Amino acid sequence: MPCHSVGNIGAMPLTTYKEVSAYGRMIAHVTQSKIMPPWKDDPQFASIKHNNKLNEHEIALIKQWVDSGMAKGQLIKNKGLTPPEKNPTITKPDLVYAMSQPYHQIGDYNHRNMVFVIPTKLSEDVFADEIEFVPGNKKIVKSCTISIDTGDSSTLFDSYDLNYGYRSFSALSFIPHQYAWYQWNADSKTIFKSDTYVKKIPAGSKLLFHITYVASTSIQKDSSYVKIHLSQNMSGKKEINSQVLFNQANITNGPFIIKVDEQKKFYAKVKLDHAIEIQSIMPMGQYACSSWEFYAIDSISRNRINILSIPKWDANWKKKYELQKTLQLSKGSEIFAIATYDNSDENINLIILPPQKIKYGEGSRDELFLVVYDFVNYE
Ligand code: HEM
């Protein structure tokens, strides 16, 4: 369990019998209540890549083991446990972009979302076929979502904060040219590598490292960087775009207002004006948000295709959900989103108490209906 190994983000190491049995009751509780592992998508609804999840049988087995006194079993080295396929680390990067100075996290036990703006200084567009983020401090770096800005918005937001980088409560405070262009998580440690697909880095652009730091009780420093290998031959390569799929404008039952004590469902729809291939989807909601569901109706087959369902949303664990099998949709197909919000005392995740009227926005008192996705265009 990469997250719960020594020196990683997990609250405690869980790698030996001694460590696991010391937290047995807590492990039974967090797995029964689906707090851990943290990814909350429904595997029956659609299958997702890199999904560190437990099935119902495994959850019941953990509980049974704990209730029966946590017997120490026989140590069987890696029996049948094949580590997940992982792309090899990039040994000869063409480009390396690093934070220009260390970020200092004070030990006040608060999670933080920070954005670091890194100019690419490129004089021409380039295309990456391998991308690898390397966290400087594995103890606190929970995830890094890299976006690309071709304008000056990120520099402007950066200038408002005298410290290095700028704080963001949830999203980036503006819509960048490429949104969530690449993402790294502490458990999947994804390295993008493809012989078919490439990702563009425009000339003169800036990389935005949007890093989520877990809470720490001691002062911590982080200097993270990304390694990039460039495609030498573009023939036959397909470019992946990372854009907004849904935001407030696509909602069909607006306005986006959630009254006090209200439990509300919002629906949205997008009609495709050309054929696409969807690779991943990343919903972004805050603490009043309680669930997401996405599906599509293909314009030719008229079939309904489930894309992703997150029945119990957790704003502390946002990620790009990579589809197990990419989804090709014809021109004229429709993609649907349904999100529910609970602005009542029943919602234990609410951070603004007593509940207040909620409007659309990125502030801590606001809520979001923002979804980004990776796709390839078929004109
Ligand atoms: C079967 C799998 C897992 C088990 C049994 C497990 C168990 C636990 C337990 C017992 C806690 C302490 C909860 C508390 O203090 O209330 C915890 C916290 C935590 N775990 Fe896990 N965990 C699992 C998977 C993961 C994975 C895959 C990740 C990383 C992606 C992760 C990251 C964390 C983090 C960051 C915390 C600190 C609390 C937080 O920030 O939410 N765990 N886990």
Coordinates of C-alpha atoms and ligand atoms in Angstrom, one line a residue:
M1 CA 0.0 0.0 0.0
P2 CA 2.2 2.9 -1.3
C3 CA 0.3 5.6 0.7
H4 CA 0.7 3.7 4.0
S5 CA 4.4 2.9 3.8
V6 CA 7.0 4.7 5.9
G7 CA 7.7 8.3 4.7
N8 CA 4.4 8.5 2.7
I9 CA 1.2 10.4 3.1
G10 CA -0.8 7.8 5.0
A11 CA -1.7 8.6 8.6
M12 CA 0.4 5.6 9.7
P13 CA 2.5 2.8 8.1
L14 CA 0.5 -0.3 7.5
T15 CA 3.2 -2.7 6.0
T16 CA 3.8 -5.3 8.8
Y17 CA 1.6 -7.5 10.9
K18 CA 2.7 -5.4 13.9
E19 CA 1.6 -2.1 12.3
V20 CA -1.7 -3.5 10.9
S21 CA -2.8 -5.2 14.0
A22 CA -2.0 -2.2 16.1
Y23 CA -4.7 -0.3 14.1
G24 CA -7.0 -3.3 13.5
R25 CA -10.2 -1.8 14.9
M26 CA -9.6 1.5 13.1
I27 CA -8.9 -0.4 9.8
A28 CA -12.1 -2.4 10.2
H29 CA -14.0 0.9 10.8
V30 CA -12.5 2.9 7.9
T31 CA -12.9 0.0 5.4
Q32 CA -16.5 -0.8 6.6
S33 CA -17.5 2.9 6.3
K34 CA -15.6 3.2 3.0
I35 CA -13.4 6.1 4.3
M36 CA -10.4 4.0 3.1
P37 CA -9.2 3.3 0.5
P38 CA -10.2 6.9 -0.5
W39 CA -11.4 6.4 -4.0
K40 CA -15.2 6.4 -4.0
D41 CA -16.3 5.5 -7.5
D42 CA -18.8 2.6 -8.0
P43 CA -17.0 -0.3 -9.9
Q44 CA -20.4 -1.9 -10.8
F45 CA -21.4 1.2 -12.8
A46 CA -18.2 1.6 -14.9
S47 CA -14.6 0.3 -14.8
I48 CA -11.8 2.7 -14.0
K49 CA -8.0 2.2 -14.3
H50 CA -5.5 2.3 -11.4
N51 CA -8.3 1.8 -8.9
N52 CA -7.0 0.9 -5.5
K53 CA -10.3 -0.4 -4.1
L54 CA -11.5 -3.2 -1.8
N55 CA -14.5 -5.3 -2.9
E56 CA -17.3 -6.3 -0.4
H57 CA -15.7 -9.7 0.2
E58 CA -12.3 -8.2 1.1
I59 CA -14.0 -5.6 3.4
A60 CA -15.9 -8.4 5.2
L61 CA -12.7 -10.5 5.5
I62 CA -10.9 -7.7 7.2
K63 CA -13.8 -7.3 9.7
Q64 CA -13.9 -11.0 10.4
W65 CA -10.1 -11.1 11.0
V66 CA -10.3 -8.2 13.4
D67 CA -13.3 -9.6 15.2
S68 CA -11.7 -13.0 15.5
G69 CA -8.6 -11.5 17.3
M70 CA -6.3 -10.7 14.4
A71 CA -4.4 -14.0 14.3
K72 CA -0.9 -13.7 12.8
G73 CA -1.1 -15.7 9.6
Q74 CA 1.7 -17.5 7.9
L75 CA 4.1 -15.0 6.1
I76 CA 3.8 -15.9 2.4
K77 CA 6.1 -13.7 0.3
N78 CA 4.1 -12.0 -2.5
K79 CA 2.0 -15.2 -3.2
G80 CA 0.1 -14.4 -6.4
L81 CA 0.4 -10.7 -5.7
T82 CA 1.7 -9.3 -9.0
P83 CA 2.5 -5.6 -8.5
P84 CA 0.4 -3.4 -10.9
E85 CA 2.0 -2.7 -14.3
K86 CA 3.9 0.6 -14.1
N87 CA 5.5 2.7 -16.8
P88 CA 9.2 2.9 -16.3
T89 CA 10.6 6.1 -14.9
I90 CA 11.9 8.6 -17.5
T91 CA 15.7 8.3 -17.6
K92 CA 16.5 10.7 -20.4
P93 CA 14.0 13.6 -20.2
D94 CA 14.1 16.3 -22.8
L95 CA 12.6 18.8 -20.4
V96 CA 12.6 19.2 -16.6
Y97 CA 10.5 21.8 -14.9
A98 CA 10.9 22.3 -11.2
M99 CA 9.4 24.6 -8.5
S100 CA 11.7 27.7 -8.5
Q101 CA 12.0 27.5 -4.7
P102 CA 10.9 25.2 -1.9
Y103 CA 7.3 25.5 -0.6
H104 CA 7.2 25.6 3.3
Q105 CA 4.3 23.9 4.9
I106 CA 3.7 25.0 8.5
G107 CA 2.8 22.2 11.0
D108 CA -0.7 23.4 11.7
Y109 CA -2.3 20.1 10.7
N110 CA -4.2 21.7 7.8
H111 CA -4.5 20.3 4.3
R112 CA -3.5 22.8 1.7
N113 CA -4.0 23.3 -2.0
M114 CA -1.3 25.3 -3.6
V115 CA -0.7 26.5 -7.2
F116 CA 2.9 27.0 -8.5
V117 CA 3.4 28.8 -11.8
I118 CA 6.3 27.5 -13.9
P119 CA 7.2 29.2 -17.2
T120 CA 8.1 26.8 -19.9
K121 CA 10.2 29.3 -21.8
L122 CA 9.5 27.4 -25.0
S123 CA 9.9 29.3 -28.3
E124 CA 7.8 26.7 -30.3
D125 CA 5.1 24.1 -29.6
V126 CA 6.3 20.7 -28.5
F127 CA 4.5 17.4 -28.0
A128 CA 5.1 15.1 -25.0
D129 CA 4.8 11.3 -25.2
E130 CA 6.1 10.7 -21.6
I131 CA 5.4 12.8 -18.5
E132 CA 6.5 12.0 -15.0
F133 CA 5.9 14.1 -11.9
V134 CA 8.4 13.6 -9.0
P135 CA 7.2 14.7 -5.5
G136 CA 10.0 16.5 -3.5
N137 CA 8.5 15.5 -0.1
K138 CA 6.5 12.2 -0.3
K139 CA 5.3 12.7 3.3
I140 CA 3.0 15.6 2.3
V141 CA 2.5 15.5 -1.5
K142 CA -0.9 13.8 -1.9
S143 CA -1.5 14.7 -5.6
C144 CA -0.3 17.1 -8.3
T145 CA -2.6 18.2 -11.2
I146 CA -0.7 20.0 -13.9
S147 CA -2.6 22.4 -16.1
I148 CA -1.3 24.7 -18.9
D149 CA -1.9 28.5 -19.0
T150 CA -1.2 30.4 -22.3
G151 CA -2.5 33.7 -20.9
D152 CA -1.5 35.9 -17.9
S153 CA -4.2 34.8 -15.4
S154 CA -2.0 32.5 -13.4
T155 CA 0.7 35.2 -13.1
L156 CA -1.9 37.7 -11.9
F157 CA -3.3 35.3 -9.2
D158 CA 0.3 34.5 -8.2
S159 CA 1.1 38.2 -7.8
Y160 CA -1.7 38.5 -5.2
D161 CA 0.1 36.2 -2.8
L162 CA 3.4 37.4 -1.5
N163 CA 4.6 33.9 -0.6
Y164 CA 5.7 31.4 -3.2
G165 CA 2.7 30.1 -5.2
Y166 CA -0.9 30.9 -4.5
R167 CA -3.5 29.2 -2.4
S168 CA -6.5 27.7 -4.1
F169 CA -9.4 26.3 -2.1
S170 CA -10.6 24.0 -4.9
A171 CA -9.9 24.8 -8.5
L172 CA -7.5 27.3 -10.2
S173 CA -9.6 30.5 -10.0
F174 CA -9.8 30.6 -13.8
I175 CA -10.1 28.2 -16.8
P176 CA -6.7 27.5 -18.2
H177 CA -5.8 26.5 -21.8
Q178 CA -5.4 22.8 -20.8
Y179 CA -7.1 21.8 -17.5
A180 CA -5.7 18.9 -15.6
W181 CA -3.3 18.1 -18.5
Y182 CA -1.5 15.5 -16.4
Q183 CA -2.1 14.1 -12.9
W184 CA -0.1 12.3 -10.3
N185 CA -1.5 10.6 -7.2
A186 CA 0.3 9.2 -4.2
D187 CA -1.0 5.7 -4.8
S188 CA -1.1 5.3 -8.6
K189 CA 2.0 7.4 -9.2
T190 CA 0.9 7.6 -12.8
I191 CA 3.6 8.1 -15.5
F192 CA 2.1 9.1 -18.8
K193 CA 3.8 7.1 -21.6
S194 CA 2.2 6.4 -25.0
D195 CA 3.2 5.4 -28.5
T196 CA -0.1 6.6 -29.9
Y197 CA -1.1 9.7 -27.9
V198 CA 0.8 12.9 -27.3
K199 CA 0.1 16.0 -25.2
K200 CA 1.0 19.5 -26.5
I201 CA 3.0 22.1 -24.6
P202 CA 2.4 25.4 -26.4
A203 CA 5.2 28.0 -27.0
G204 CA 5.5 30.6 -24.3
S205 CA 3.1 28.7 -22.0
K206 CA 3.2 28.2 -18.2
L207 CA 2.8 24.9 -16.3
L208 CA 0.6 25.1 -13.2
F209 CA 1.5 22.6 -10.5
H210 CA -1.7 22.4 -8.5
I211 CA -0.5 20.4 -5.5
T212 CA -2.6 19.0 -2.6
Y213 CA -0.6 18.7 0.6
V214 CA -1.8 16.5 3.4
A215 CA -1.9 18.0 6.9
S216 CA 1.3 17.7 9.0
T217 CA 2.1 18.5 12.6
S218 CA 5.7 19.5 11.8
I219 CA 7.2 22.1 9.4
Q220 CA 7.8 20.4 6.0
K221 CA 9.5 21.6 2.8
D222 CA 8.7 20.5 -0.8
S223 CA 10.5 21.0 -4.1
S224 CA 8.7 18.9 -6.7
Y225 CA 9.4 18.7 -10.5
V226 CA 8.2 17.1 -13.7
K227 CA 10.3 15.2 -16.3
I228 CA 9.1 15.3 -19.9
H229 CA 10.1 13.2 -22.9
L230 CA 9.2 14.7 -26.3
S231 CA 7.8 12.8 -29.3
Q232 CA 10.4 12.7 -32.1
N233 CA 8.0 11.5 -34.8
M234 CA 4.4 12.9 -34.9
S235 CA 3.1 10.8 -37.8
G236 CA 0.0 8.9 -36.8
K237 CA 0.0 10.4 -33.2
K238 CA -3.2 11.6 -31.7
E239 CA -3.3 14.7 -29.5
I240 CA -5.0 14.5 -26.1
N241 CA -6.9 17.6 -25.1
S242 CA -7.8 18.4 -21.4
Q243 CA -10.7 20.7 -21.3
V244 CA -13.9 21.6 -19.3
L245 CA -16.7 19.2 -20.1
F246 CA -19.3 20.7 -17.7
N247 CA -19.7 23.9 -15.8
Q248 CA -22.5 26.0 -14.5
A249 CA -23.5 27.0 -18.1
N250 CA -24.5 23.4 -19.0
I251 CA -26.9 23.0 -16.1
T252 CA -30.5 22.5 -17.4
N253 CA -32.3 23.1 -14.1
G254 CA -30.6 26.3 -12.8
P255 CA -30.0 28.7 -11.3
F256 CA -27.2 27.2 -9.2
I257 CA -28.4 28.2 -5.8
I258 CA -28.7 25.7 -2.9
K259 CA -30.9 27.0 0.0
V260 CA -30.2 26.3 3.6
D261 CA -31.2 22.8 4.6
E262 CA -31.8 21.9 0.9
Q263 CA -30.8 18.7 -0.8
K264 CA -30.7 19.5 -4.4
K265 CA -29.9 17.6 -7.7
F266 CA -28.5 19.5 -10.7
Y267 CA -28.7 18.0 -14.3
A268 CA -26.5 19.0 -17.2
K269 CA -26.1 18.0 -20.8
V270 CA -23.6 18.5 -23.6
K271 CA -24.2 17.7 -27.2
L272 CA -21.1 16.8 -29.3
D273 CA -20.5 18.8 -32.5
H274 CA -17.9 16.3 -33.6
A275 CA -16.8 12.7 -32.8
I276 CA -14.5 12.3 -29.8
E277 CA -12.7 9.6 -27.8
I278 CA -13.0 10.1 -24.0
Q279 CA -10.0 9.0 -21.9
S280 CA -10.7 10.3 -18.4
I281 CA -13.1 12.5 -16.4
M282 CA -12.5 14.6 -13.3
P283 CA -15.4 16.0 -11.3
M284 CA -14.8 18.9 -9.0
G285 CA -17.3 19.6 -6.2
Q286 CA -16.8 20.9 -2.7
Y287 CA -18.1 19.9 0.7
A288 CA -21.9 20.3 0.1
C289 CA -21.5 18.1 -3.0
S290 CA -22.6 14.5 -2.2
S291 CA -22.6 12.5 -5.4
W292 CA -21.8 12.5 -9.2
E293 CA -23.1 10.4 -12.1
F294 CA -22.1 10.6 -15.8
Y295 CA -23.4 8.7 -18.8
A296 CA -23.7 9.2 -22.6
I297 CA -26.2 8.4 -25.3
D298 CA -24.5 7.6 -28.6
S299 CA -26.2 9.4 -31.5
I300 CA -25.9 6.3 -33.8
S301 CA -26.5 3.3 -31.6
R302 CA -28.8 5.3 -29.2
N303 CA -27.3 3.1 -26.5
R304 CA -26.8 4.5 -23.0
I305 CA -23.1 4.2 -21.9
N306 CA -22.3 4.5 -18.2
I307 CA -19.1 6.6 -17.7
L308 CA -18.6 7.2 -13.9
S309 CA -20.6 7.1 -10.7
I310 CA -19.4 8.4 -7.3
P311 CA -22.3 7.7 -4.9
K312 CA -20.4 9.2 -1.9
W313 CA -18.4 12.3 -3.0
D314 CA -15.4 13.3 -0.8
A315 CA -14.0 16.7 -1.7
N316 CA -10.7 15.8 0.0
W317 CA -10.1 13.1 -2.6
K318 CA -10.5 14.5 -6.1
K319 CA -8.8 12.7 -9.0
K320 CA -8.9 12.1 -12.7
Y321 CA -10.8 8.9 -13.2
E322 CA -9.2 7.2 -16.2
L323 CA -11.6 5.0 -18.1
Q324 CA -10.5 1.3 -18.3
K325 CA -11.4 1.4 -22.0
T326 CA -11.5 4.8 -23.8
L327 CA -15.0 5.7 -25.0
Q328 CA -15.6 6.7 -28.7
L329 CA -18.7 8.8 -29.3
S330 CA -20.1 9.9 -32.6
K331 CA -21.0 13.4 -33.6
G332 CA -24.4 14.4 -32.1
S333 CA -24.0 12.2 -29.1
E334 CA -25.0 13.6 -25.7
I335 CA -23.2 13.4 -22.4
F336 CA -25.1 13.8 -19.2
A337 CA -24.1 14.7 -15.7
I338 CA -26.1 14.5 -12.4
A339 CA -24.7 16.0 -9.2
T340 CA -26.4 16.1 -5.8
Y341 CA -25.7 18.6 -3.0
D342 CA -26.7 18.4 0.6
N343 CA -26.8 21.7 2.5
S344 CA -28.4 20.4 5.6
D345 CA -27.1 19.3 9.0
E346 CA -27.2 15.7 7.8
N347 CA -24.2 16.4 5.6
I348 CA -21.2 15.7 8.0
N349 CA -18.8 17.0 5.4
L350 CA -20.2 20.6 5.4
I351 CA -17.5 23.0 6.6
I352 CA -19.7 26.1 6.9
L353 CA -22.0 25.6 9.9
P354 CA -24.8 26.4 10.5
P355 CA -25.5 25.9 6.8
Q356 CA -25.7 29.1 4.7
K357 CA -27.3 29.7 1.3
I358 CA -24.7 28.5 -1.3
K359 CA -24.0 30.0 -4.7
Y360 CA -21.7 29.0 -7.5
G361 CA -18.0 29.8 -7.0
E362 CA -14.6 28.6 -5.9
G363 CA -14.6 30.1 -2.4
S364 CA -14.9 28.1 0.8
R365 CA -18.6 29.2 1.1
D366 CA -19.4 28.4 -2.5
E367 CA -20.0 25.2 -4.5
L368 CA -18.8 23.9 -7.8
F369 CA -20.3 22.1 -10.8
L370 CA -17.1 21.8 -12.7
V371 CA -15.9 18.7 -14.6
V372 CA -12.8 18.4 -16.8
Y373 CA -11.9 15.6 -19.2
D374 CA -9.2 14.2 -21.5
F375 CA -10.3 13.5 -25.0
V376 CA -9.1 13.1 -28.6
N377 CA -11.0 14.9 -31.4
Y378 CA -12.2 13.1 -34.5
E379 CA -13.2 15.8 -37.0
Ligands
HEM1 C1 -7.1 -0.9 2.3 C2 -6.6 0.3 2.1 C3 -6.4 1.3 3.2 C4 -6.6 1.2 4.6 C5 -7.0 0.0 5.4 C6 -6.3 2.5 5.2 C7 -6.4 2.8 6.5 C8 -6.3 4.1 7.0 C9 -6.5 4.4 8.4 C10 -6.9 3.5 9.5 C11 -6.4 5.8 8.5 C12 -6.6 6.7 9.7 C13 -8.0 7.2 9.7 C14 -8.2 8.2 10.8 O1 -7.3 8.8 11.4 O2 -9.4 8.5 11.1 C15 -6.0 6.3 7.2 C16 -5.7 7.6 6.9 C17 -5.2 8.0 5.7 N1 -5.0 7.2 4.6 FE1 -5.5 5.3 4.4 N2 -5.9 3.4 4.2 C18 -6.0 2.7 3.0 C19 -5.7 3.1 1.7 C20 -5.1 4.4 1.5 C21 -4.7 4.9 0.2 C22 -4.8 4.1 -1.2 C23 -4.3 6.1 0.3 C24 -3.7 7.1 -0.7 C25 -4.2 7.3 -1.9 C26 -4.4 6.5 1.8 C27 -4.0 7.6 2.3 C28 -4.4 8.0 3.6 C29 -4.2 9.4 4.1 C30 -3.6 10.6 3.4 C31 -4.7 9.4 5.5 C32 -4.7 10.6 6.5 C33 -6.2 11.1 6.6 C34 -6.6 11.8 5.3 O3 -5.9 12.7 4.8 O4 -7.7 11.5 4.8 N3 -4.9 5.4 2.4 N4 -6.0 5.2 6.3

